[in-house]
XYZ file of C-alpha atoms in Angstrom:
334
model
C -6.192 69.616 -36.882
C -2.730 68.195 -37.737
C -0.828 70.084 -40.396
C 1.893 69.302 -42.951
C 4.147 71.211 -45.312
C 3.047 71.467 -48.938
C 3.757 73.547 -52.032
C 1.142 76.258 -52.592
C 0.811 78.800 -55.405
C 0.135 82.366 -54.339
C -3.230 83.470 -55.716
C -3.945 79.944 -56.967
C -1.978 80.323 -60.210
C 1.134 82.025 -61.456
C 4.788 81.728 -62.507
C 7.322 79.446 -60.832
C 8.287 82.027 -58.227
C 4.664 82.193 -57.049
C 5.245 78.830 -55.360
C 6.240 78.482 -51.718
C 6.029 75.919 -48.935
C 3.256 76.492 -46.407
C 1.416 74.575 -43.707
C -1.877 73.017 -44.826
C -4.168 70.442 -43.174
C -2.802 66.896 -43.171
C -5.196 64.515 -44.974
C -6.745 61.445 -43.362
C -7.369 58.142 -45.145
C -10.915 56.892 -45.555
C -12.331 53.591 -46.809
C -9.907 51.876 -49.187
C -7.218 54.554 -48.851
C -3.722 54.781 -47.413
C -1.878 57.707 -45.866
C 1.671 57.786 -47.242
C 4.560 59.784 -45.793
C 6.257 61.024 -48.950
C 9.991 60.517 -49.482
C 10.166 61.884 -53.044
C 7.878 63.091 -55.817
C 8.267 63.408 -59.591
C 7.694 66.509 -61.690
C 5.599 66.446 -64.856
C 4.720 68.924 -67.576
C 1.100 68.915 -66.441
C 2.319 70.442 -63.156
C 3.493 73.520 -65.079
C 0.104 73.825 -66.765
C -1.730 73.355 -63.463
C 0.439 76.006 -61.796
C -0.442 78.424 -64.582
C -4.158 77.659 -64.306
C -4.239 75.964 -67.735
C -4.938 72.374 -66.656
C -8.568 71.435 -65.901
C -8.427 69.401 -62.698
C -10.575 66.294 -62.285
C -13.151 66.793 -59.516
C -11.427 64.406 -57.104
C -8.049 66.197 -57.336
C -6.832 68.450 -54.514
C -5.437 71.875 -55.350
C -1.921 70.767 -54.415
C 0.148 69.727 -57.446
C 1.883 66.408 -57.992
C 0.614 63.048 -59.245
C 3.495 60.616 -58.551
C 5.426 59.843 -55.412
C 7.318 57.308 -53.337
C 7.160 56.869 -49.581
C 6.133 54.729 -46.629
C 2.591 53.792 -45.610
C 1.772 55.543 -42.336
C -1.883 54.559 -41.944
C -4.542 52.492 -43.704
C -8.207 53.444 -43.818
C -10.870 50.832 -43.261
C -10.129 48.244 -45.935
C -10.746 44.536 -45.695
C -8.025 42.545 -47.459
C -5.648 45.363 -48.410
C -2.333 44.192 -49.856
C -0.565 46.982 -47.954
C 0.272 47.512 -44.301
C 1.779 50.274 -42.186
C 5.488 50.624 -42.874
C 5.419 49.294 -46.436
C 7.671 51.067 -48.927
C 5.506 52.077 -51.890
C 5.227 54.273 -54.938
C 2.092 55.277 -56.762
C -0.075 57.507 -58.886
C -2.543 60.055 -57.493
C -5.021 62.596 -58.856
C -2.918 65.275 -57.134
C -1.418 66.266 -53.814
C 2.094 64.801 -54.077
C 3.934 68.115 -53.575
C 3.582 67.619 -49.834
C 4.829 65.695 -46.806
C 1.815 63.343 -46.829
C -0.693 62.117 -49.364
C -3.887 60.060 -49.220
C -4.345 57.686 -52.139
C -6.489 54.704 -53.087
C -4.598 51.521 -52.205
C -5.401 50.227 -55.696
C -2.998 52.833 -57.088
C -0.049 51.827 -54.874
C 2.798 49.523 -55.891
C 5.308 47.892 -53.549
C 8.684 49.572 -54.110
C 11.348 47.106 -55.264
C 14.490 47.220 -53.124
C 16.454 47.702 -56.356
C 14.979 51.199 -56.821
C 15.925 54.275 -54.807
C 13.171 56.532 -53.467
C 14.084 59.057 -56.184
C 13.861 56.477 -58.973
C 10.595 55.047 -57.674
C 9.023 58.519 -57.568
C 9.735 58.896 -61.281
C 8.033 55.672 -62.351
C 4.225 55.910 -61.982
C 3.073 58.697 -64.313
C 5.596 58.061 -67.059
C 5.541 54.268 -67.241
C 1.753 54.100 -66.915
C 1.315 56.738 -69.649
C 3.798 54.994 -71.947
C 2.160 51.599 -71.410
C -1.279 53.088 -72.009
C -0.174 54.733 -75.281
C 1.671 51.681 -76.602
C -0.564 48.813 -75.563
C -4.039 50.083 -74.677
C -4.625 52.836 -77.245
C -1.958 52.014 -79.818
C -2.691 48.264 -79.659
C 0.967 47.601 -80.450
C 1.849 44.196 -81.844
C 5.259 42.528 -81.991
C 7.015 43.267 -85.280
C 5.526 46.749 -85.757
C 7.453 50.008 -85.942
C 6.966 52.874 -83.480
C 7.771 56.597 -83.515
C 8.055 58.512 -80.250
C 8.018 62.276 -80.641
C 9.745 64.268 -77.870
C 11.993 61.226 -77.677
C 14.051 62.402 -74.695
C 10.966 63.174 -72.615
C 10.333 60.927 -69.636
C 7.308 59.188 -71.160
C 9.084 58.504 -74.444
C 12.181 57.172 -72.661
C 9.911 54.639 -70.947
C 7.970 53.911 -74.134
C 11.112 53.259 -76.166
C 12.258 50.705 -73.595
C 8.821 49.049 -73.549
C 8.660 48.879 -77.347
C 12.098 47.258 -77.482
C 11.170 44.703 -74.828
C 7.921 43.870 -76.621
C 9.549 43.209 -79.987
C 9.279 46.338 -82.140
C 11.001 45.849 -85.492
C 12.116 49.502 -85.529
C 11.876 52.413 -83.093
C 12.217 56.006 -84.219
C 12.319 59.223 -82.222
C 12.470 62.976 -82.707
C 14.338 65.329 -80.384
C 15.607 68.901 -80.369
C 19.376 68.564 -79.997
C 22.287 66.422 -81.181
C 22.981 65.498 -77.543
C 19.452 64.130 -77.105
C 19.588 62.265 -80.416
C 22.935 60.705 -79.459
C 21.477 59.656 -76.095
C 18.487 58.036 -77.815
C 20.647 56.064 -80.235
C 23.588 55.177 -77.988
C 21.853 54.604 -74.640
C 18.304 53.597 -75.597
C 19.084 51.875 -78.888
C 16.544 53.563 -81.152
C 16.820 52.725 -84.847
C 17.085 56.405 -85.808
C 16.748 59.693 -83.901
C 15.953 62.825 -85.910
C 16.797 66.368 -84.807
C 13.646 68.302 -85.730
C 15.520 71.606 -85.464
C 18.003 70.735 -88.210
C 16.102 68.167 -90.295
C 12.667 67.748 -91.859
C 11.691 64.853 -89.614
C 8.810 63.658 -91.793
C 10.937 63.612 -94.952
C 13.764 61.866 -93.106
C 11.400 59.167 -91.823
C 10.064 58.622 -95.327
C 13.680 58.071 -96.388
C 14.752 55.712 -93.606
C 11.562 53.622 -93.913
C 11.839 53.504 -97.739
C 8.405 55.082 -97.946
C 6.722 52.383 -95.865
C 6.074 54.744 -92.964
C 5.565 53.944 -89.280
C 2.871 51.703 -87.767
C 2.375 53.539 -84.470
C 3.107 57.205 -83.703
C 2.976 58.689 -80.206
C 2.802 62.493 -80.292
C 2.957 65.199 -77.620
C 3.356 68.147 -79.998
C -0.059 68.493 -81.625
C -0.879 71.004 -84.339
C 2.565 71.497 -85.886
C 3.111 67.736 -86.262
C -0.378 66.730 -87.395
C 0.322 66.822 -91.141
C 3.709 65.144 -90.773
C 2.156 62.372 -88.712
C -0.478 61.723 -91.392
C 2.190 61.734 -94.088
C 4.551 59.235 -92.473
C 1.987 56.902 -90.906
C 1.945 53.454 -92.506
C -1.239 52.001 -93.977
C -3.626 51.059 -91.142
C -1.379 53.046 -88.802
C -2.339 54.527 -85.473
C -1.528 57.981 -84.133
C -1.845 58.516 -80.381
C -2.014 62.177 -79.330
C -0.949 62.754 -75.712
C -0.136 66.472 -75.744
C -0.575 69.772 -77.582
C 2.735 71.520 -76.948
C 2.450 73.430 -80.254
C -1.239 74.237 -79.823
C -4.532 72.747 -80.972
C -5.474 74.887 -84.030
C -4.491 73.296 -87.341
C -3.264 75.366 -90.324
C -5.803 75.862 -93.110
C -3.878 73.789 -95.642
C -3.785 70.521 -93.677
C -4.543 67.622 -96.008
C -6.532 64.914 -94.237
C -6.565 62.678 -97.305
C -4.182 60.147 -95.714
C -6.765 59.521 -92.980
C -9.007 57.963 -95.599
C -6.577 56.492 -98.098
C -4.309 54.895 -95.495
C -7.178 53.932 -93.145
C -5.515 55.731 -90.239
C -6.805 55.997 -86.686
C -6.021 59.108 -84.641
C -6.922 58.950 -80.966
C -6.231 61.350 -78.136
C -5.940 60.332 -74.528
C -5.388 61.661 -71.055
C -4.647 59.753 -67.878
C -5.412 62.024 -64.949
C -9.087 62.511 -65.824
C -9.725 58.767 -66.133
C -11.935 57.025 -63.614
C -10.244 55.116 -60.817
C -11.143 51.673 -62.185
C -9.386 52.422 -65.493
C -6.300 53.717 -63.694
C -6.233 50.620 -61.482
C -6.145 48.395 -64.575
C -3.207 50.366 -65.923
C -1.488 50.108 -62.543
C -1.977 46.319 -62.621
C -0.441 46.217 -66.105
C 2.642 48.061 -64.814
C 2.973 45.602 -61.917
C 2.859 42.726 -64.416
C 4.907 44.102 -67.326
C 7.153 46.872 -65.951
C 8.104 46.086 -62.342
C 9.926 42.817 -63.217
C 12.045 44.752 -65.725
C 12.818 47.416 -63.140
C 13.933 44.720 -60.712
C 16.242 42.870 -63.100
C 17.647 45.970 -64.782
C 15.990 45.476 -68.173
C 14.307 48.860 -67.709
C 16.162 51.928 -66.473
C 14.708 54.943 -64.687
C 16.538 58.022 -65.942
C 16.572 60.714 -63.243
C 18.249 63.845 -64.577
C 18.355 65.905 -61.377
C 17.171 65.672 -57.784
C 16.130 68.803 -55.895
C 15.395 69.275 -52.197
C 11.753 70.124 -51.451
C 12.805 73.709 -50.673
C 14.038 74.231 -54.254
C 10.713 73.576 -56.009
C 10.934 76.942 -57.800
C 14.309 76.021 -59.287
C 12.974 72.591 -60.291
C 10.012 74.098 -62.176
C 12.282 76.677 -63.804
C 14.504 73.898 -65.168
C 11.524 71.863 -66.388
C 10.268 74.913 -68.298
C 13.472 75.079 -70.366
C 12.643 71.836 -72.264
C 16.343 70.953 -71.993
C 15.943 67.997 -69.675
C 16.010 64.326 -70.564
C 14.555 61.963 -68.013
C 12.913 62.880 -64.734
C 13.237 65.750 -62.333
C 12.520 64.653 -58.751
C 12.133 66.450 -55.425
C 12.981 64.827 -52.097
C 11.421 65.714 -48.775
């Protein structure tokens, strides 16, 4: 059986230095799938959780980490009318398996790579832009003229979401971040209305001030428990709160006041992407092709890649991601 190099975790889970590159069986495409020779893959926070054994994998996911990649189509499984052919430059989203030389993925999750994007940039697009679009448009039901708050503002998803919200006519865009450098980046490079350093300011009180008490229409949160009360407090009437992560945990303090849920008619909804059925993910992929790819081609949208690592330095890449000091994407090239 043909083999390929892939990142494996000794014992199935562990710290960053438990990872190494080994030979594993090379996958083969079946009906409706393509085999892609990977040029680059993006790193995501879920990869850290998966490595540590803390991320429940969907049943169709391989053990190998990695959900986004760029590369060239090497083979197509039986598929009448596929929009892809051998040799096509593509990028895409997968249930897993991108930390490897080859990946098999449903052709409905592939996107033709624009010539304007490098392999490294393209590898950083799928997970983040699809997640941001899902949070803003599908779950948040954003409408032109509303205000939006992106927590973890310098994270890859928020960087994409801020750009999308601007392009789609937000009246104000706010963000929280953990350093002056990140706040300056958000204001000066991404054009947010206000960026609040949560380490030096009471972000909820500051947002009450800058919105003159009106609050924010749509809040996208990755933090969870520690931000739950603040989100309720600064949400505008009929506001929506989209929860995409639980970086501070899932157990709420005993004194949380849920009164604003009722009195402001708020909607709080959590969402994941990786566990969604293929048909749902395909619809999101189609939305990115329609709304995001043109902006990537003409330069309206920027892909912020913070650092590129060779495949052999996957341990160093994970170690950097764990620091929470990055803004934009970390990418590995093969």
